[in-house]
Amino acid sequence: MMAADQTVHEVPPSLSAKVVGSFAYLTIRDRLPTILTKVIDTIHRNKNKFFEEYGEEGIHAEKQAISLLSKLRNELQTDKPVLPLTDDQQDTESWNQYLQRQQRLQGDQESVSWFKSPWLYVECYMYRKIQEALLLNPPISDFDVFNEGKTQSYFESQRAIMALCTYLEGIKKNMEELSKNQLFEHFNKFLQASLWGNKCDLSISAGQENSQKTSPIESLSSLQPFVLVDDSNLVWSTLISAQRPGQTGMTSASRVDIVLDNAGFELVTDLVLADFLVSSGLARQIHFHGKSFPWFVSDVTANDFQWTIRQTMAANHKWMSKSGVQWQHFVKEGVWCYHDHPFWTQPHEFCDMAADAPDLYASLQGADLALFKGDLNYRKLTGDRDWDHTVSFNAALRGFGPAPLCSLRTLKANVQVGLQPGQGEKLTSNDPNWMTSGKYAIIQFYSQKSE
Ligand SMILES: O=P(O)(O)OC[C@H]1O[C@](O)(CO)[C@@H](O)[C@@H]1O
Ligand SMILES: [Mn+2]
């Protein structure tokens, strides 16, 4: 495949639990069953709530859902074949077609199964199966099994959220007087705060509490050495080059899309960044992309998005509530829009988006910049494959590039490209878990325009 660097790259195999002892193997053997057990426990703990709301039907649904999830956990732990979905949802057919595609790719020697098939596929499949177990048991179909963890992560990050909103409102007070360099300084701080906000996902911790305790802005400089790729200058110049001459000097016409990741503290860092981009005139509109159902323990759904804004508005803290009111206003005025296309809760590599979700690809082409938050999005951007670390980001994207894009990711899975020769080896000698600990991060940019 031809890449900007003209190097021909063999497309490596998908990461999978076939490699015994690998992070994929340990995730499927240990963390996914733990997450399923916590889901079963959460449904059981809400038995009385279901009875109060739905009577005997609620109890019956609880029992049915738990038996489906126990069966799923057993199938996972005994490496049974992956089965087609049986609920009648908008995406059911597409999921079952993807299963057939995996079976064709794998050949009919062995069935598509938890420990033999691509990690990305089976991990995404588990979260879709959790949704199926609920959808097949109305009236508890829209019960969010991960809600408690997400709201807890928000409440346990209060001090960090107060610090961030205070810093933001302080900047916005005299935004007019800021020089371009000062604007760039603050932009960088908000971009990095959004980056490190990604440390707080609840999948890597198998649902264990993982909120932000330290002051997000003050800790940025001490975290800088852990940023392995820093293309923030390219992100800045993309925003600046989207400026258009207006009546009163340069005004922004740019649309920035943020493909969200986790709720709780991370979402607040994304909303603060989005507020700064609009209030500073660096962007005219922000399009947020969330998940259409509870996903990967802590990923943002529409409920989480609205709840977080309402909760911030209602906070007993002057600058938090001021920020929340502003965010509600942005949503009302259409300056901020929220979308949740079903493609984001499917297992596809993003290089398949143009073919499998052309409407979403076309929508992203309307952006001047697309920010992809988190580890799972990076796995999908790079196809979750065993690339050599020095392969270029562009090559690993395999043609995906609807708009200038940037991944803001803390490393929590063993795929990383676009490093300098020897950089990966040096990291491995210092810290064998550098790719999965969440200690390191990247700000990695790509634009077809820069080819
Ligand atoms: O919320 P994020 O940053 O996408 O992280 C998701 C985590 O879940 C994983 O799938 C591992 O279970 C990894 O991708 C990552 O560790
Ligand atoms: Mn996530």
Coordinates of C-alpha atoms and ligand atoms in Angstrom, one line a residue:
M1 CA 0.0 0.0 0.0
M2 CA 1.5 3.4 -1.0
A3 CA 2.0 5.9 1.8
A4 CA 3.1 9.6 1.9
D5 CA 6.5 8.2 2.8
Q6 CA 6.2 6.1 -0.3
T7 CA 7.2 3.0 1.8
V8 CA 5.2 -0.1 0.9
H9 CA 3.8 -1.6 4.1
E10 CA 2.6 -5.2 4.6
V11 CA -0.7 -5.0 6.5
P12 CA 0.1 -6.8 9.8
P13 CA -2.3 -9.2 11.5
S14 CA -5.0 -8.0 13.9
L15 CA -4.1 -8.1 17.6
S16 CA -5.8 -11.2 19.2
A17 CA -5.8 -13.5 22.2
K18 CA -4.2 -16.1 20.0
V19 CA -1.0 -14.7 21.3
V20 CA -1.0 -16.3 24.8
G21 CA 0.2 -13.9 27.5
S22 CA -0.4 -10.8 25.3
F23 CA -2.4 -7.8 26.5
A24 CA -5.3 -9.0 24.3
Y25 CA -5.1 -12.5 25.9
L26 CA -5.0 -11.1 29.4
T27 CA -7.9 -8.7 28.6
I28 CA -10.2 -11.4 27.3
R29 CA -9.1 -14.0 29.9
D30 CA -9.3 -11.7 33.0
R31 CA -10.8 -8.2 32.5
L32 CA -13.7 -8.9 30.3
P33 CA -15.1 -11.7 32.6
T34 CA -14.6 -9.3 35.5
I35 CA -16.6 -6.6 33.7
L36 CA -19.4 -9.1 32.9
T37 CA -19.5 -10.2 36.5
K38 CA -19.9 -6.6 37.6
V39 CA -22.6 -6.0 35.1
I40 CA -24.5 -9.1 36.4
D41 CA -24.0 -7.8 39.9
T42 CA -25.3 -4.3 39.0
I43 CA -28.5 -5.7 37.4
H44 CA -29.1 -7.9 40.5
R45 CA -28.5 -5.1 42.9
N46 CA -31.2 -3.1 41.1
K47 CA -33.8 -5.9 41.5
N48 CA -35.9 -3.9 43.9
K49 CA -35.8 -0.8 41.6
F50 CA -37.1 -2.9 38.7
F51 CA -39.8 -4.4 41.0
E52 CA -40.9 -0.9 42.1
E53 CA -41.0 0.4 38.6
Y54 CA -42.3 -2.7 36.7
G55 CA -43.6 -5.2 39.2
E56 CA -43.1 -8.9 38.6
E57 CA -42.3 -8.2 34.9
G58 CA -39.2 -6.3 36.2
I59 CA -38.1 -9.3 38.3
H60 CA -38.6 -11.7 35.4
A61 CA -36.6 -9.4 33.1
E62 CA -33.8 -9.1 35.6
K63 CA -33.5 -12.9 35.9
Q64 CA -33.6 -13.4 32.2
A65 CA -31.0 -10.8 31.5
I66 CA -28.7 -12.3 34.2
S67 CA -29.0 -15.8 32.8
L68 CA -28.1 -14.5 29.3
L69 CA -25.1 -12.7 30.6
S70 CA -24.0 -15.7 32.7
K71 CA -24.2 -17.8 29.6
L72 CA -22.2 -15.2 27.7
R73 CA -19.5 -15.2 30.4
N74 CA -19.3 -19.0 30.2
E75 CA -19.0 -18.9 26.4
L76 CA -16.3 -16.3 26.6
Q77 CA -14.3 -18.2 29.2
T78 CA -14.5 -21.5 27.3
D79 CA -13.7 -19.9 24.0
K80 CA -17.0 -20.9 22.4
P81 CA -17.9 -19.7 18.8
V82 CA -19.3 -16.1 18.5
L83 CA -23.0 -16.3 17.7
P84 CA -25.2 -14.0 15.6
L85 CA -27.2 -11.3 17.3
T86 CA -30.9 -12.1 17.7
D87 CA -32.4 -8.7 18.6
D88 CA -34.1 -6.6 15.9
Q89 CA -32.1 -3.4 16.1
Q90 CA -31.0 -1.0 13.4
D91 CA -27.5 -2.4 13.6
T92 CA -28.3 -6.1 14.1
E93 CA -27.9 -7.0 10.4
S94 CA -24.7 -5.1 10.1
W95 CA -23.2 -7.0 13.1
N96 CA -24.2 -10.3 11.7
Q97 CA -22.7 -9.5 8.3
Y98 CA -19.5 -8.5 10.1
L99 CA -19.5 -11.9 11.8
Q100 CA -19.8 -13.6 8.4
R101 CA -16.9 -11.3 7.1
Q102 CA -14.7 -12.4 10.0
Q103 CA -15.6 -16.1 9.3
R104 CA -14.6 -15.6 5.6
L105 CA -11.3 -13.9 6.7
Q106 CA -10.6 -16.7 9.1
G107 CA -11.4 -19.5 6.7
D108 CA -13.7 -22.3 7.7
Q109 CA -10.9 -24.3 9.5
E110 CA -11.9 -22.6 12.8
S111 CA -14.9 -20.8 14.0
V112 CA -14.8 -17.1 14.9
S113 CA -14.3 -17.3 18.7
W114 CA -13.2 -15.2 21.7
F115 CA -9.6 -16.3 21.8
K116 CA -8.9 -16.9 18.1
S117 CA -10.5 -13.8 16.5
P118 CA -9.4 -10.2 16.4
W119 CA -9.4 -8.6 19.9
L120 CA -11.1 -5.4 18.7
Y121 CA -14.0 -7.5 17.3
V122 CA -14.7 -9.7 20.3
E123 CA -14.3 -6.9 22.8
C124 CA -16.8 -4.7 20.9
Y125 CA -19.0 -7.8 20.4
M126 CA -19.1 -8.3 24.3
Y127 CA -20.5 -4.8 24.8
R128 CA -23.1 -5.3 22.0
K129 CA -24.1 -8.6 23.6
I130 CA -24.7 -6.9 27.0
Q131 CA -27.0 -4.5 25.1
E132 CA -28.8 -7.5 23.5
A133 CA -29.4 -9.1 26.9
L134 CA -31.1 -5.9 28.0
L135 CA -33.0 -5.3 24.7
L136 CA -34.4 -8.8 24.8
N137 CA -35.8 -8.1 28.3
P138 CA -38.1 -5.0 28.2
P139 CA -38.9 -3.2 30.5
I140 CA -35.3 -2.9 31.6
S141 CA -34.0 -2.4 28.0
D142 CA -32.8 1.2 28.5
F143 CA -31.2 0.5 31.9
D144 CA -27.6 1.8 31.8
V145 CA -25.5 -0.9 33.6
F146 CA -22.5 1.5 33.7
N147 CA -24.3 4.6 34.9
E148 CA -23.2 4.3 38.6
G149 CA -19.5 4.2 37.7
K150 CA -19.8 7.2 35.3
T151 CA -21.6 9.4 37.7
Q152 CA -19.3 8.4 40.6
S153 CA -16.2 9.3 38.4
Y154 CA -17.8 12.8 37.9
F155 CA -18.5 13.4 41.6
E156 CA -15.1 12.1 42.6
S157 CA -13.4 14.5 40.3
Q158 CA -15.2 17.6 41.7
R159 CA -12.1 19.4 42.9
A160 CA -10.3 18.9 39.5
I161 CA -13.4 20.1 37.7
M162 CA -13.7 23.2 39.9
A163 CA -10.0 24.0 39.2
L164 CA -10.5 23.5 35.4
C165 CA -13.6 25.7 35.2
T166 CA -12.0 28.4 37.4
Y167 CA -9.0 28.5 35.0
L168 CA -11.2 28.6 32.0
E169 CA -13.4 31.4 33.3
G170 CA -10.3 33.3 34.3
I171 CA -9.0 33.1 30.7
K172 CA -12.3 34.1 29.2
K173 CA -12.6 37.2 31.3
N174 CA -9.9 39.0 29.3
M175 CA -9.9 37.0 26.1
E176 CA -10.0 40.1 24.0
E177 CA -6.6 41.3 25.3
L178 CA -4.8 38.0 24.7
S179 CA -2.0 38.1 22.1
K180 CA -1.8 35.3 19.6
N181 CA 1.1 33.6 21.5
Q182 CA -0.9 33.8 24.8
L183 CA -3.9 32.3 22.9
F184 CA -1.6 29.5 21.7
E185 CA -0.3 28.9 25.2
H186 CA -3.8 28.5 26.6
F187 CA -4.9 26.4 23.6
N188 CA -2.1 24.0 24.4
K189 CA -3.0 23.7 28.0
F190 CA -6.7 22.9 27.3
L191 CA -5.6 20.4 24.6
Q192 CA -3.3 18.6 27.0
A193 CA -5.9 18.7 29.8
S194 CA -8.3 17.0 27.4
L195 CA -5.5 14.5 26.5
W196 CA -4.7 13.5 30.1
G197 CA -8.4 13.5 30.9
N198 CA -8.3 10.2 28.9
K199 CA -6.4 8.5 31.8
C200 CA -9.8 8.2 33.5
D201 CA -11.4 5.3 31.6
L202 CA -13.2 2.6 33.6
S203 CA -12.6 -0.2 31.1
I204 CA -8.9 -0.5 31.7
S205 CA -9.7 -0.6 35.5
A206 CA -12.5 -3.1 34.9
G207 CA -14.9 -0.7 36.5
Q208 CA -12.6 0.2 39.5
E209 CA -12.9 3.9 40.5
N210 CA -10.5 5.9 38.3
S211 CA -11.2 9.6 38.8
Q212 CA -9.0 12.8 38.6
K213 CA -7.6 13.8 42.0
T214 CA -4.8 16.3 41.1
S215 CA -5.2 19.8 39.7
P216 CA -5.4 19.2 35.9
I217 CA -3.6 22.3 34.8
E218 CA -0.8 22.4 37.4
S219 CA 0.2 18.8 36.6
L220 CA 0.5 19.3 32.8
S221 CA 4.2 20.4 32.8
S222 CA 5.2 17.3 34.9
L223 CA 3.4 15.1 32.4
Q224 CA 5.0 16.6 29.2
P225 CA 7.9 14.1 29.2
F226 CA 5.3 11.3 28.8
V227 CA 3.9 12.8 25.5
L228 CA 5.7 10.5 23.0
V229 CA 4.3 12.3 19.9
D230 CA 3.3 16.0 20.1
D231 CA 1.8 17.4 16.9
S232 CA -0.1 20.2 18.8
N233 CA 1.6 22.8 16.5
L234 CA 0.0 21.1 13.5
V235 CA -3.4 21.2 15.2
W236 CA -3.0 24.9 16.0
S237 CA -1.9 25.8 12.5
T238 CA -4.9 23.8 11.1
L239 CA -7.2 26.0 13.2
I240 CA -5.5 29.2 12.3
S241 CA -5.5 28.4 8.6
A242 CA -9.3 27.9 8.9
Q243 CA -9.6 31.5 9.9
R244 CA -11.4 33.8 7.4
P245 CA -11.2 37.6 7.1
G246 CA -14.4 39.1 8.9
Q247 CA -15.7 42.6 9.4
T248 CA -13.7 42.9 12.7
G249 CA -10.4 41.2 11.6
M250 CA -9.9 37.4 11.4
T251 CA -13.0 35.3 12.4
S252 CA -13.3 31.6 12.5
A253 CA -15.4 29.7 10.1
S254 CA -14.0 26.4 11.3
R255 CA -16.0 23.4 12.5
V256 CA -14.3 21.1 14.9
D257 CA -15.6 17.6 15.5
I258 CA -14.7 15.8 18.7
V259 CA -15.2 12.0 18.7
L260 CA -15.7 11.6 22.4
D261 CA -14.5 8.8 24.7
N262 CA -15.2 8.6 28.4
A263 CA -17.8 10.3 30.6
G264 CA -17.0 11.8 34.0
F265 CA -13.8 14.0 34.3
E266 CA -12.7 13.3 30.7
L267 CA -15.9 14.6 29.2
V268 CA -15.5 17.8 31.3
T269 CA -12.0 18.3 29.9
D270 CA -13.5 18.0 26.4
L271 CA -16.3 20.5 27.1
V272 CA -13.8 22.9 28.6
L273 CA -11.6 22.6 25.4
A274 CA -14.7 23.1 23.2
D275 CA -15.8 26.2 25.2
F276 CA -12.3 27.7 24.9
L277 CA -12.2 27.0 21.1
V278 CA -15.5 28.8 20.5
S279 CA -15.0 31.6 23.1
S280 CA -11.6 32.4 21.7
G281 CA -12.9 32.5 18.1
L282 CA -10.7 29.5 17.0
A283 CA -13.9 27.6 16.1
R284 CA -17.4 28.6 15.1
Q285 CA -19.1 25.3 15.7
I286 CA -18.3 22.0 17.6
H287 CA -19.9 18.7 16.6
F288 CA -19.6 16.0 19.4
H289 CA -19.8 12.3 18.5
G290 CA -20.9 9.9 21.3
K291 CA -22.2 6.4 21.6
S292 CA -25.7 5.3 20.9
F293 CA -25.8 2.9 23.9
P294 CA -23.6 2.2 27.0
W295 CA -20.2 1.1 25.7
F296 CA -16.8 0.1 27.1
V297 CA -17.9 0.8 30.7
S298 CA -17.4 4.6 30.6
D299 CA -18.0 5.9 27.1
V300 CA -20.3 8.9 26.7
T301 CA -23.9 8.5 25.7
A302 CA -26.5 11.2 25.0
N303 CA -27.8 10.9 28.6
D304 CA -24.2 11.3 30.0
F305 CA -23.7 14.4 27.8
Q306 CA -26.9 16.1 28.9
W307 CA -26.5 15.0 32.5
T308 CA -22.9 16.3 32.8
I309 CA -24.0 19.8 31.5
R310 CA -27.0 19.9 33.8
Q311 CA -24.9 18.8 36.8
T312 CA -22.2 21.4 36.1
M313 CA -24.9 24.1 35.8
A314 CA -26.4 23.1 39.1
A315 CA -23.0 23.0 40.9
N316 CA -22.6 25.0 44.1
H317 CA -19.5 26.6 42.6
K318 CA -19.5 30.0 40.9
W319 CA -17.3 29.2 37.9
M320 CA -18.5 25.6 37.4
S321 CA -22.2 26.7 37.2
K322 CA -21.1 29.7 35.0
S323 CA -19.4 27.2 32.6
G324 CA -22.4 24.9 32.7
V325 CA -24.8 27.7 31.8
Q326 CA -22.6 28.7 28.9
W327 CA -22.5 25.1 27.7
Q328 CA -26.3 24.8 27.9
H329 CA -26.5 28.0 25.9
F330 CA -24.1 26.7 23.2
V331 CA -26.3 23.6 22.8
K332 CA -29.5 25.7 22.6
E333 CA -27.9 28.0 20.0
G334 CA -26.7 25.1 17.9
V335 CA -23.0 26.1 18.3
W336 CA -22.6 22.7 19.9
C337 CA -24.3 19.7 18.4
Y338 CA -24.3 16.1 19.7
H339 CA -24.5 13.0 17.4
D340 CA -24.3 9.3 18.0
H341 CA -24.1 7.4 14.7
P342 CA -24.3 3.5 15.2
F343 CA -20.9 3.1 13.5
W344 CA -19.1 4.2 16.7
T345 CA -20.6 1.2 18.5
Q346 CA -19.5 -1.3 15.9
P347 CA -16.2 -3.3 15.6
H348 CA -15.1 -1.8 12.2
E349 CA -11.7 -0.4 11.6
F350 CA -12.0 3.2 10.5
C351 CA -10.5 2.5 7.1
D352 CA -13.8 0.7 6.4
M353 CA -16.0 3.8 7.3
A354 CA -16.2 5.2 3.8
A355 CA -17.6 1.9 2.6
D356 CA -19.7 0.8 5.6
A357 CA -20.9 4.2 6.9
P358 CA -20.7 6.6 3.9
D359 CA -23.1 9.1 5.6
L360 CA -20.9 9.4 8.6
Y361 CA -17.8 9.7 6.5
A362 CA -19.4 12.5 4.4
S363 CA -20.5 14.2 7.7
L364 CA -16.9 14.2 9.0
Q365 CA -15.7 15.6 5.7
G366 CA -17.6 18.8 6.7
A367 CA -15.1 19.3 9.6
D368 CA -12.0 21.5 9.4
L369 CA -10.5 19.4 12.2
A370 CA -11.5 16.1 13.9
L371 CA -10.2 15.2 17.3
F372 CA -10.4 11.5 18.2
K373 CA -10.3 10.9 21.9
G374 CA -8.9 7.8 23.6
D375 CA -7.4 4.4 23.2
L376 CA -10.3 2.5 21.5
N377 CA -10.5 5.2 18.8
Y378 CA -6.8 4.9 18.2
R379 CA -7.1 1.1 17.9
K380 CA -9.8 1.7 15.3
L381 CA -7.8 4.4 13.5
T382 CA -4.8 2.0 13.2
G383 CA -7.0 -1.1 12.6
D384 CA -5.7 -2.6 16.0
R385 CA -2.9 -4.3 14.1
D386 CA 0.6 -5.4 15.1
W387 CA 2.3 -2.5 13.2
D388 CA 6.0 -1.7 13.6
H389 CA 6.3 1.4 15.8
T390 CA 8.1 3.3 13.0
V391 CA 5.4 2.8 10.4
S392 CA 3.8 6.2 9.7
F393 CA 0.4 7.2 11.2
N394 CA -0.7 7.9 7.6
A395 CA 0.2 4.3 6.5
A396 CA -1.6 2.8 9.5
L397 CA -4.7 4.8 8.7
R398 CA -5.0 2.9 5.4
G399 CA -6.7 5.6 3.5
F400 CA -8.9 6.9 6.4
G401 CA -8.8 10.7 6.3
P402 CA -12.2 12.5 6.0
A403 CA -10.7 15.7 7.5
P404 CA -7.4 16.8 9.2
L405 CA -7.5 14.6 12.3
C406 CA -5.7 14.3 15.6
S407 CA -5.7 11.5 18.1
L408 CA -5.5 12.5 21.7
R409 CA -4.8 9.2 23.5
T410 CA -3.2 7.8 26.6
L411 CA -1.7 4.4 25.7
K412 CA -3.7 1.5 27.0
A413 CA -3.3 -1.1 24.3
N414 CA -0.2 -2.4 22.5
V415 CA -0.5 -0.6 19.2
Q416 CA 1.6 2.6 18.6
V417 CA 2.9 3.9 15.2
G418 CA 4.7 7.1 14.0
L419 CA 7.6 6.8 16.5
Q420 CA 11.2 7.6 15.7
P421 CA 13.6 4.7 15.0
G422 CA 14.7 3.2 18.4
Q423 CA 12.1 5.2 20.4
G424 CA 10.0 2.1 21.0
E425 CA 12.9 -0.1 21.9
K426 CA 14.2 2.5 24.4
L427 CA 10.8 2.7 26.0
T428 CA 10.5 -1.1 26.3
S429 CA 13.9 -1.3 28.0
N430 CA 12.8 1.4 30.5
D431 CA 9.2 0.2 31.0
P432 CA 7.9 -3.0 29.4
N433 CA 4.3 -1.9 30.0
W434 CA 4.7 1.5 28.4
M435 CA 2.0 0.8 25.8
T436 CA -0.7 -0.4 28.2
S437 CA -0.2 1.4 31.5
G438 CA -1.9 4.7 30.5
K439 CA 1.3 6.5 31.7
Y440 CA 2.3 7.7 28.2
A441 CA 0.2 9.7 25.7
I442 CA 0.3 11.0 22.1
I443 CA -1.1 14.0 20.2
Q444 CA -0.8 12.5 16.7
F445 CA -2.0 14.5 13.7
Y446 CA -2.7 13.6 10.0
S447 CA -4.0 15.6 7.1
Q448 CA -4.2 14.6 3.5
K449 CA -3.5 18.4 2.9
S450 CA 0.0 17.8 4.5
E451 CA 0.8 15.0 2.0
Ligands
LIG1 O1 -11.5 4.6 27.1 P1 -10.4 4.3 26.2 O2 -9.3 5.3 26.2 O3 -10.9 4.1 24.7 O4 -9.8 2.9 26.6 C1 -10.4 1.7 26.4 C2 -9.7 0.7 27.1 O5 -10.3 -0.5 26.9 C3 -9.5 -1.4 26.1 O6 -10.3 -1.8 25.1 C4 -8.9 -2.5 26.9 O7 -10.0 -3.2 27.4 C5 -8.3 -0.6 25.6 O8 -8.6 -0.1 24.4 C6 -8.3 0.5 26.6 O9 -7.6 0.0 27.5
MN2 MN -13.6 4.6 26.7

